[in-house]
């Protein structure tokens, strides 16, 4: 008797309810659990690399914020560093003028970046993808020039001096090895990841995917596109601002570099490497990007940018999915075994 085509439901079986479908999508899987256990386990495994790991955690959160609008709403941004920089300067100014507790500064910096993102979101509601691209780039350039001109507030090209960050929650001091910094940044990234995961696996997240696929069709079935774009753009700005605040708090310094175009480009490259539209592209891409950059700059300090570009071109030509399938082929029996044991 011939078998049924893959994905065909048995005769008489009912389709799962929307609630059951979302619950199944939101269920944790063993690779996710293993990923976060490994991330926190690095605190003990590599005590001498906490400074690099802290940079990876911050870049992963920044790329995650971009993935919320690129991977789920289909909005390409070349100026996402604007929100990163607002959060970074907000955290620095708060610490300099008395609000030295990191968690409080982190929340306030995220709120400041979210306010800027909320106001900027109304400028991308109209126009094509190219128009939105130029608007996001223009916003970042404006904030970069403002930070440069208002040197009596931001420090200008010399950077903001006098940033003094107190102990985390009044108990845990930042150390020179970066242990407290990495633990703090990773914990913040993990908590914000949980919130993002909950949002994208909700009816709101499904409506964002509908907007990305076909905005006009989504509007005809009752989805309000403008409200959802404003909401997700504001949330992404909050995440980016918190990433910038983490950088300022863990380094106790902030300069114009946080608003550079290269900052936005790095986030896009991270998503090119890790993929977009499934949340883990940011953290995974940040790991690969930072390790490649650290390794190549150590091997060839004068030409590491060339080799980084060469690897990215090969990645695009071969295809990330095909390359990952080739690398995972030796572990296929183990993956099948673990998959078979899952209920």
Tab-separated table of N, CA, C and O in Angstrom, residues 75-183:
chain	number	residue	atom	x	y	z
A	75	UNK	N	12.061	44.771	7.819
A	75	UNK	CA	12.555	46.147	7.702
A	75	UNK	C	14.082	46.119	7.779
A	75	UNK	O	14.655	45.779	8.810
A	76	UNK	N	14.736	46.468	6.691
A	76	UNK	CA	16.194	46.531	6.658
A	76	UNK	C	16.632	47.896	7.171
A	76	UNK	O	16.115	48.919	6.738
A	77	UNK	N	17.587	47.909	8.089
A	77	UNK	CA	18.041	49.166	8.691
A	77	UNK	C	19.550	49.294	8.553
A	77	UNK	O	20.294	48.365	8.893
A	78	UNK	N	19.982	50.443	8.067
A	78	UNK	CA	21.403	50.760	8.019
A	78	UNK	C	21.799	51.739	9.119
A	78	UNK	O	22.949	52.152	9.183
A	79	UNK	N	20.833	52.095	9.982
A	79	UNK	CA	21.113	53.067	11.026
A	79	UNK	C	20.726	52.596	12.399
A	79	UNK	O	20.388	53.403	13.274
A	80	UNK	N	20.787	51.300	12.628
A	80	UNK	CA	20.385	50.760	13.926
A	80	UNK	C	21.342	51.206	15.030
A	80	UNK	O	20.996	51.148	16.205
A	81	UNK	N	22.522	51.658	14.647
A	81	UNK	CA	23.480	52.141	15.642
A	81	UNK	C	22.986	53.399	16.341
A	81	UNK	O	23.502	53.753	17.411
A	82	UNK	N	22.013	54.095	15.769
A	82	UNK	CA	21.479	55.297	16.416
A	82	UNK	C	20.924	54.957	17.793
A	82	UNK	O	21.184	55.657	18.778
A	83	UNK	N	20.171	53.863	17.895
A	83	UNK	CA	19.577	53.472	19.168
A	83	UNK	C	20.629	52.892	20.110
A	83	UNK	O	20.572	53.096	21.325
A	84	UNK	N	21.589	52.176	19.537
A	84	UNK	CA	22.707	51.670	20.328
A	84	UNK	C	23.458	52.837	20.962
A	84	UNK	O	23.796	52.808	22.151
A	85	UNK	N	23.712	53.879	20.168
A	85	UNK	CA	24.441	55.030	20.670
A	85	UNK	C	23.648	55.827	21.694
A	85	UNK	O	24.210	56.315	22.680
A	86	UNK	N	22.333	55.979	21.479
A	86	UNK	CA	21.504	56.693	22.457
A	86	UNK	C	21.551	55.978	23.801
A	86	UNK	O	21.700	56.612	24.860
A	87	UNK	N	21.425	54.658	23.782
A	87	UNK	CA	21.505	53.906	25.023
A	87	UNK	C	22.869	54.000	25.675
A	87	UNK	O	22.983	54.107	26.905
A	88	UNK	N	23.925	53.990	24.853
A	88	UNK	CA	25.280	54.069	25.388
A	88	UNK	C	25.531	55.416	26.052
A	88	UNK	O	26.062	55.493	27.172
A	89	UNK	N	25.140	56.501	25.378
A	89	UNK	CA	25.349	57.833	25.952
A	89	UNK	C	24.436	58.071	27.156
A	89	UNK	O	24.830	58.738	28.120
A	90	UNK	N	23.219	57.540	27.100
A	90	UNK	CA	22.308	57.695	28.240
A	90	UNK	C	22.877	57.020	29.478
A	90	UNK	O	22.866	57.598	30.577
A	91	UNK	N	23.410	55.810	29.312
A	91	UNK	CA	24.013	55.108	30.447
A	91	UNK	C	25.228	55.854	30.971
A	91	UNK	O	25.442	55.948	32.196
A	92	UNK	N	26.048	56.404	30.057
A	92	UNK	CA	27.223	57.150	30.486
A	92	UNK	C	26.864	58.421	31.228
A	92	UNK	O	27.461	58.733	32.275
A	93	UNK	N	25.895	59.161	30.721
A	93	UNK	CA	25.489	60.405	31.374
A	93	UNK	C	24.825	60.132	32.722
A	93	UNK	O	25.025	60.878	33.690
A	94	UNK	N	24.036	59.073	32.800
A	94	UNK	CA	23.414	58.715	34.074
A	94	UNK	C	24.470	58.359	35.114
A	94	UNK	O	24.405	58.801	36.273
A	95	UNK	N	25.458	57.552	34.695
A	95	UNK	CA	26.515	57.163	35.635
A	95	UNK	C	27.365	58.356	36.053
A	95	UNK	O	27.807	58.445	37.199
A	96	UNK	N	27.573	59.275	35.130
A	96	UNK	CA	28.403	60.445	35.431
A	96	UNK	C	27.703	61.400	36.380
A	96	UNK	O	28.360	62.083	37.190
A	97	UNK	N	26.375	61.444	36.322
A	97	UNK	CA	25.625	62.425	37.106
A	97	UNK	C	24.830	61.792	38.247
A	97	UNK	O	23.778	62.308	38.632
A	98	UNK	N	25.313	60.671	38.758
A	98	UNK	CA	24.761	60.178	40.016
A	98	UNK	C	24.030	58.858	39.975
A	98	UNK	O	23.899	58.202	41.013
A	99	UNK	N	23.508	58.439	38.833
A	99	UNK	CA	22.786	57.159	38.752
A	99	UNK	C	23.797	56.087	38.355
A	99	UNK	O	23.911	55.719	37.186
A	100	UNK	N	24.549	55.603	39.335
A	100	UNK	CA	25.653	54.686	39.037
A	100	UNK	C	25.263	53.221	39.130
A	100	UNK	O	26.051	52.361	38.738
A	101	UNK	N	24.070	52.905	39.658
A	101	UNK	CA	23.655	51.503	39.766
A	101	UNK	C	23.363	50.967	38.371
A	101	UNK	O	22.517	51.517	37.655
A	102	UNK	N	24.030	49.887	37.939
A	102	UNK	CA	23.940	49.458	36.534
A	102	UNK	C	22.545	49.053	36.072
A	102	UNK	O	22.141	49.416	34.955
A	103	UNK	N	21.810	48.303	36.877
A	103	UNK	CA	20.500	47.816	36.429
A	103	UNK	C	19.540	48.977	36.221
A	103	UNK	O	18.797	49.027	35.221
A	104	UNK	N	19.557	49.934	37.141
A	104	UNK	CA	18.715	51.123	36.975
A	104	UNK	C	19.104	51.891	35.716
A	104	UNK	O	18.247	52.315	34.926
A	105	UNK	N	20.406	52.087	35.519
A	105	UNK	CA	20.874	52.769	34.324
A	105	UNK	C	20.526	52.020	33.058
A	105	UNK	O	20.206	52.629	32.025
A	106	UNK	N	20.568	50.692	33.120
A	106	UNK	CA	20.231	49.872	31.949
A	106	UNK	C	18.775	50.074	31.552
A	106	UNK	O	18.457	50.265	30.366
A	107	UNK	N	17.874	50.055	32.518
A	107	UNK	CA	16.449	50.220	32.225
A	107	UNK	C	16.147	51.620	31.709
A	107	UNK	O	15.379	51.791	30.752
A	108	UNK	N	16.743	52.631	32.330
A	108	UNK	CA	16.504	54.007	31.888
A	108	UNK	C	17.091	54.258	30.503
A	108	UNK	O	16.492	54.970	29.683
A	109	UNK	N	18.233	53.676	30.221
A	109	UNK	CA	18.846	53.834	28.898
A	109	UNK	C	17.998	53.159	27.827
A	109	UNK	O	17.820	53.697	26.722
A	110	UNK	N	17.463	51.982	28.147
A	110	UNK	CA	16.566	51.321	27.206
A	110	UNK	C	15.320	52.143	26.941
A	110	UNK	O	14.836	52.213	25.802
A	111	UNK	N	14.794	52.795	27.994
A	111	UNK	CA	13.617	53.644	27.820
A	111	UNK	C	13.930	54.846	26.932
A	111	UNK	O	13.113	55.244	26.089
A	112	UNK	N	15.118	55.441	27.114
A	112	UNK	CA	15.505	56.584	26.279
A	112	UNK	C	15.620	56.174	24.812
A	112	UNK	O	15.133	56.873	23.908
A	113	UNK	N	16.267	55.039	24.554
A	113	UNK	CA	16.389	54.561	23.173
A	113	UNK	C	15.026	54.186	22.603
A	113	UNK	O	14.753	54.410	21.409
A	114	UNK	N	14.152	53.619	23.445
A	114	UNK	CA	12.813	53.271	22.983
A	114	UNK	C	12.006	54.493	22.578
A	114	UNK	O	11.247	54.450	21.605
A	115	UNK	N	12.164	55.591	23.318
A	115	UNK	CA	11.469	56.828	22.965
A	115	UNK	C	11.941	57.345	21.608
A	115	UNK	O	11.125	57.759	20.764
A	116	UNK	N	13.248	57.299	21.385
A	116	UNK	CA	13.784	57.722	20.093
A	116	UNK	C	13.282	56.791	18.985
A	116	UNK	O	12.903	57.244	17.890
A	117	UNK	N	13.275	55.487	19.253
A	117	UNK	CA	12.781	54.537	18.269
A	117	UNK	C	11.306	54.731	17.963
A	117	UNK	O	10.878	54.597	16.801
A	118	UNK	N	10.523	55.063	18.990
A	118	UNK	CA	9.088	55.313	18.783
A	118	UNK	C	8.880	56.507	17.853
A	118	UNK	O	8.054	56.457	16.935
A	119	UNK	N	9.614	57.588	18.082
A	119	UNK	CA	9.479	58.773	17.236
A	119	UNK	C	9.984	58.509	15.820
A	119	UNK	O	9.389	58.970	14.834
A	120	UNK	N	11.078	57.736	15.709
A	120	UNK	CA	11.637	57.455	14.385
A	120	UNK	C	10.788	56.473	13.595
A	120	UNK	O	10.836	56.455	12.357
A	121	UNK	N	9.996	55.659	14.285
A	121	UNK	CA	9.219	54.629	13.591
A	121	UNK	C	8.179	55.223	12.647
A	121	UNK	O	7.821	54.607	11.631
A	122	UNK	N	7.692	56.430	12.950
A	122	UNK	CA	6.661	57.037	12.099
A	122	UNK	C	7.232	57.475	10.751
A	122	UNK	O	6.473	57.710	9.806
A	123	UNK	N	8.559	57.575	10.660
A	123	UNK	CA	9.170	57.992	9.393
A	123	UNK	C	9.370	56.832	8.432
A	123	UNK	O	9.733	57.046	7.272
A	124	UNK	N	9.177	55.598	8.912
A	124	UNK	CA	9.386	54.446	8.030
A	124	UNK	C	8.067	53.754	7.664
A	124	UNK	O	8.078	52.679	7.066
A	125	UNK	N	6.956	54.361	8.054
A	125	UNK	CA	5.668	53.737	7.767
A	125	UNK	C	5.306	53.828	6.299
A	125	UNK	O	4.581	52.987	5.772
A	126	UNK	N	5.792	54.857	5.637
A	126	UNK	CA	5.484	55.045	4.219
A	126	UNK	C	6.730	54.800	3.378
A	126	UNK	O	7.845	54.858	3.866
A	127	UNK	N	6.495	54.552	2.122
A	127	UNK	CA	7.619	54.390	1.207
A	127	UNK	C	8.007	52.940	1.007
A	127	UNK	O	7.480	52.021	1.623
A	128	UNK	N	8.967	52.758	0.118
A	128	UNK	CA	9.446	51.427	-0.226
A	128	UNK	C	10.595	51.027	0.693
A	128	UNK	O	11.001	51.774	1.580
A	129	UNK	N	11.124	49.836	0.454
A	129	UNK	CA	12.245	49.357	1.259
A	129	UNK	C	13.453	50.270	1.123
A	129	UNK	O	14.170	50.514	2.098
A	130	UNK	N	13.710	50.780	-0.103
A	130	UNK	CA	14.843	51.683	-0.313
A	130	UNK	C	14.656	52.984	0.465
A	130	UNK	O	15.610	53.512	1.046
A	131	UNK	N	13.438	53.492	0.491
A	131	UNK	CA	13.158	54.714	1.251
A	131	UNK	C	13.425	54.499	2.737
A	131	UNK	O	14.038	55.334	3.402
A	132	UNK	N	12.942	53.377	3.248
A	132	UNK	CA	13.170	53.070	4.668
A	132	UNK	C	14.655	52.940	4.956
A	132	UNK	O	15.132	53.373	6.010
A	133	UNK	N	15.368	52.343	4.036
A	133	UNK	CA	16.804	52.163	4.219
A	133	UNK	C	17.503	53.510	4.371
A	133	UNK	O	18.348	53.692	5.261
A	134	UNK	N	17.140	54.454	3.522
A	134	UNK	CA	17.763	55.772	3.576
A	134	UNK	C	17.331	56.545	4.821
A	134	UNK	O	18.125	57.298	5.398
A	135	UNK	N	16.088	56.368	5.247
A	135	UNK	CA	15.612	57.059	6.446
A	135	UNK	C	16.370	56.578	7.678
A	135	UNK	O	16.807	57.374	8.516
A	136	UNK	N	16.531	55.265	7.810
A	136	UNK	CA	17.257	54.739	8.976
A	136	UNK	C	18.713	55.201	8.978
A	136	UNK	O	19.257	55.541	10.036
A	137	UNK	N	19.329	55.230	7.798
A	137	UNK	CA	20.704	55.713	7.712
A	137	UNK	C	20.776	57.194	8.059
A	137	UNK	O	21.699	57.638	8.764
A	138	UNK	N	19.813	57.971	7.581
A	138	UNK	CA	19.804	59.391	7.877
A	138	UNK	C	19.642	59.682	9.354
A	138	UNK	O	20.291	60.595	9.897
A	139	UNK	N	18.804	58.925	10.050
A	139	UNK	CA	18.624	59.111	11.492
A	139	UNK	C	19.935	58.864	12.230
A	139	UNK	O	20.318	59.627	13.135
A	140	UNK	N	20.654	57.820	11.848
A	140	UNK	CA	21.930	57.514	12.502
A	140	UNK	C	22.950	58.617	12.255
A	140	UNK	O	23.701	59.006	13.165
A	141	UNK	N	22.999	59.140	11.030
A	141	UNK	CA	23.948	60.213	10.714
A	141	UNK	C	23.628	61.479	11.501
A	141	UNK	O	24.534	62.196	11.951
A	142	UNK	N	22.340	61.753	11.683
A	142	UNK	CA	21.942	62.934	12.453
A	142	UNK	C	22.408	62.816	13.898
A	142	UNK	O	22.965	63.761	14.473
A	143	UNK	N	22.201	61.659	14.505
A	143	UNK	CA	22.597	61.487	15.895
A	143	UNK	C	24.118	61.498	16.044
A	143	UNK	O	24.648	61.973	17.056
A	144	UNK	N	24.821	60.978	15.049
A	144	UNK	CA	26.282	61.015	15.104
A	144	UNK	C	26.775	62.456	15.081
A	144	UNK	O	27.684	62.830	15.849
A	145	UNK	N	26.187	63.276	14.226
A	145	UNK	CA	26.620	64.668	14.142
A	145	UNK	C	26.211	65.460	15.388
A	145	UNK	O	26.960	66.333	15.852
A	146	UNK	N	25.040	65.149	15.943
A	146	UNK	CA	24.622	65.809	17.180
A	146	UNK	C	25.584	65.496	18.321
A	146	UNK	O	25.964	66.379	19.100
A	147	UNK	N	25.964	64.237	18.428
A	147	UNK	CA	26.903	63.855	19.488
A	147	UNK	C	28.255	64.526	19.293
A	147	UNK	O	28.943	64.855	20.269
A	148	UNK	N	28.631	64.745	18.049
A	148	UNK	CA	29.906	65.405	17.772
A	148	UNK	C	29.836	66.898	18.085
A	148	UNK	O	30.782	67.484	18.633
A	149	UNK	N	28.704	67.528	17.746
A	149	UNK	CA	28.562	68.971	17.952
A	149	UNK	C	28.361	69.313	19.427
A	149	UNK	O	28.894	70.311	19.921
A	150	UNK	N	27.567	68.522	20.123
A	150	UNK	CA	27.257	68.808	21.523
A	150	UNK	C	28.351	68.233	22.432
A	150	UNK	O	28.094	67.438	23.332
A	151	UNK	N	29.583	68.664	22.177
A	151	UNK	CA	30.701	68.101	22.922
A	151	UNK	C	30.681	68.490	24.395
A	151	UNK	O	31.296	67.826	25.220
A	152	UNK	N	29.978	69.550	24.750
A	152	UNK	CA	29.887	69.929	26.158
A	152	UNK	C	29.007	68.963	26.951
A	152	UNK	O	29.037	68.933	28.188
A	153	UNK	N	28.243	68.133	26.235
A	153	UNK	CA	27.437	67.091	26.880
A	153	UNK	C	28.069	65.719	26.678
A	153	UNK	O	28.227	64.940	27.626
A	154	UNK	N	28.426	65.409	25.426
A	154	UNK	CA	28.886	64.066	25.076
A	154	UNK	C	30.397	63.888	25.129
A	154	UNK	O	30.883	62.758	25.088
A	155	UNK	N	31.144	64.981	25.189
A	155	UNK	CA	32.596	64.881	25.132
A	155	UNK	C	33.140	64.925	23.727
A	155	UNK	O	34.355	65.002	23.536
A	156	UNK	N	32.255	64.881	22.720
A	156	UNK	CA	32.688	64.969	21.335
A	156	UNK	C	33.629	63.861	20.934
A	156	UNK	O	33.473	62.697	21.316
A	157	UNK	N	34.651	64.216	20.171
A	157	UNK	CA	35.604	63.228	19.664
A	157	UNK	C	36.466	62.636	20.770
A	157	UNK	O	37.042	61.552	20.598
A	158	UNK	N	36.578	63.326	21.912
A	158	UNK	CA	37.394	62.811	23.016
A	158	UNK	C	36.668	61.750	23.836
A	158	UNK	O	37.286	61.066	24.646
A	159	UNK	N	35.368	61.633	23.647
A	159	UNK	CA	34.611	60.661	24.416
A	159	UNK	C	34.123	61.244	25.731
A	159	UNK	O	34.601	62.272	26.209
A	160	UNK	N	33.158	60.578	26.333
A	160	UNK	CA	32.582	61.020	27.600
A	160	UNK	C	33.453	60.526	28.743
A	160	UNK	O	33.577	59.312	28.966
A	161	UNK	N	34.048	61.449	29.465
A	161	UNK	CA	34.936	61.104	30.567
A	161	UNK	C	34.185	61.183	31.893
A	161	UNK	O	33.125	61.802	31.995
A	162	UNK	N	34.755	60.565	32.905
A	162	UNK	CA	34.163	60.619	34.238
A	162	UNK	C	33.031	59.648	34.465
A	162	UNK	O	32.260	59.809	35.419
A	163	UNK	N	32.905	58.616	33.630
A	163	UNK	CA	31.861	57.609	33.806
A	163	UNK	C	32.304	56.652	34.907
A	163	UNK	O	33.325	55.967	34.782
A	164	UNK	N	31.537	56.598	35.971
A	164	UNK	CA	31.861	55.727	37.102
A	164	UNK	C	30.641	54.876	37.432
A	164	UNK	O	29.608	55.390	37.872
A	165	UNK	N	30.749	53.583	37.197
A	165	UNK	CA	29.635	52.646	37.390
A	165	UNK	C	29.826	51.920	38.708
A	165	UNK	O	30.908	51.398	38.995
A	166	UNK	N	28.775	51.882	39.516
A	166	UNK	CA	28.829	51.233	40.817
A	166	UNK	C	28.633	49.726	40.721
A	166	UNK	O	28.505	49.156	39.632
A	167	UNK	N	28.578	49.069	41.860
A	167	UNK	CA	28.360	47.618	41.884
A	167	UNK	C	26.978	47.246	41.349
A	167	UNK	O	26.016	48.012	41.479
A	168	UNK	N	26.881	46.067	40.760
A	168	UNK	CA	25.607	45.569	40.241
A	168	UNK	C	24.693	45.250	41.417
A	168	UNK	O	25.055	44.486	42.312
A	169	UNK	N	23.502	45.867	41.420
A	169	UNK	CA	22.539	45.721	42.511
A	169	UNK	C	23.139	46.103	43.864
A	169	UNK	O	22.676	45.671	44.916
A	170	UNK	N	24.201	46.920	43.824
A	170	UNK	CA	24.853	47.366	45.045
A	170	UNK	C	25.724	46.327	45.711
A	170	UNK	O	26.229	46.556	46.817
A	171	UNK	N	25.977	45.176	45.037
A	171	UNK	CA	26.703	44.076	45.688
A	171	UNK	C	27.900	43.569	44.898
A	171	UNK	O	28.899	43.170	45.480
A	172	UNK	N	27.811	43.546	43.584
A	172	UNK	CA	28.834	42.889	42.775
A	172	UNK	C	29.633	43.943	41.997
A	172	UNK	O	29.103	44.594	41.090
A	173	UNK	N	30.892	44.099	42.343
A	173	UNK	CA	31.756	45.074	41.688
A	173	UNK	C	32.285	44.521	40.362
A	173	UNK	O	32.505	43.304	40.220
A	174	UNK	N	32.503	45.423	39.395
A	174	UNK	CA	33.145	45.041	38.140
A	174	UNK	C	34.641	44.837	38.388
A	174	UNK	O	35.287	45.659	39.047
A	175	UNK	N	35.177	43.741	37.861
A	175	UNK	CA	36.585	43.415	38.079
A	175	UNK	C	37.346	43.560	36.774
A	175	UNK	O	36.766	43.645	35.684
A	176	UNK	N	38.677	43.564	36.873
A	176	UNK	CA	39.524	43.748	35.693
A	176	UNK	C	39.472	42.542	34.757
A	176	UNK	O	39.701	42.681	33.559
A	177	UNK	N	39.205	41.357	35.288
A	177	UNK	CA	39.155	40.161	34.451
A	177	UNK	C	37.901	40.103	33.598
A	177	UNK	O	37.836	39.334	32.636
A	178	UNK	N	36.889	40.889	33.938
A	178	UNK	CA	35.663	40.911	33.157
A	178	UNK	C	34.655	39.853	33.547
A	178	UNK	O	33.653	39.671	32.833
A	179	UNK	N	34.866	39.161	34.671
A	179	UNK	CA	33.939	38.104	35.079
A	179	UNK	C	32.565	38.668	35.399
A	179	UNK	O	31.542	38.163	34.918
A	180	UNK	N	32.528	39.723	36.209
A	180	UNK	CA	31.242	40.342	36.545
A	180	UNK	C	30.597	40.956	35.310
A	180	UNK	O	29.367	40.889	35.143
A	181	UNK	N	31.404	41.542	34.440
A	181	UNK	CA	30.870	42.170	33.228
A	181	UNK	C	30.208	41.130	32.327
A	181	UNK	O	29.083	41.339	31.836
A	182	UNK	N	30.883	39.998	32.100
A	182	UNK	CA	30.312	38.968	31.231
A	182	UNK	C	29.065	38.353	31.855
A	182	UNK	O	28.059	38.140	31.166
A	183	UNK	N	29.112	38.081	33.145
A	183	UNK	CA	27.942	37.510	33.822
A	183	UNK	C	26.758	38.458	33.739
A	183	UNK	O	25.624	38.044	33.477
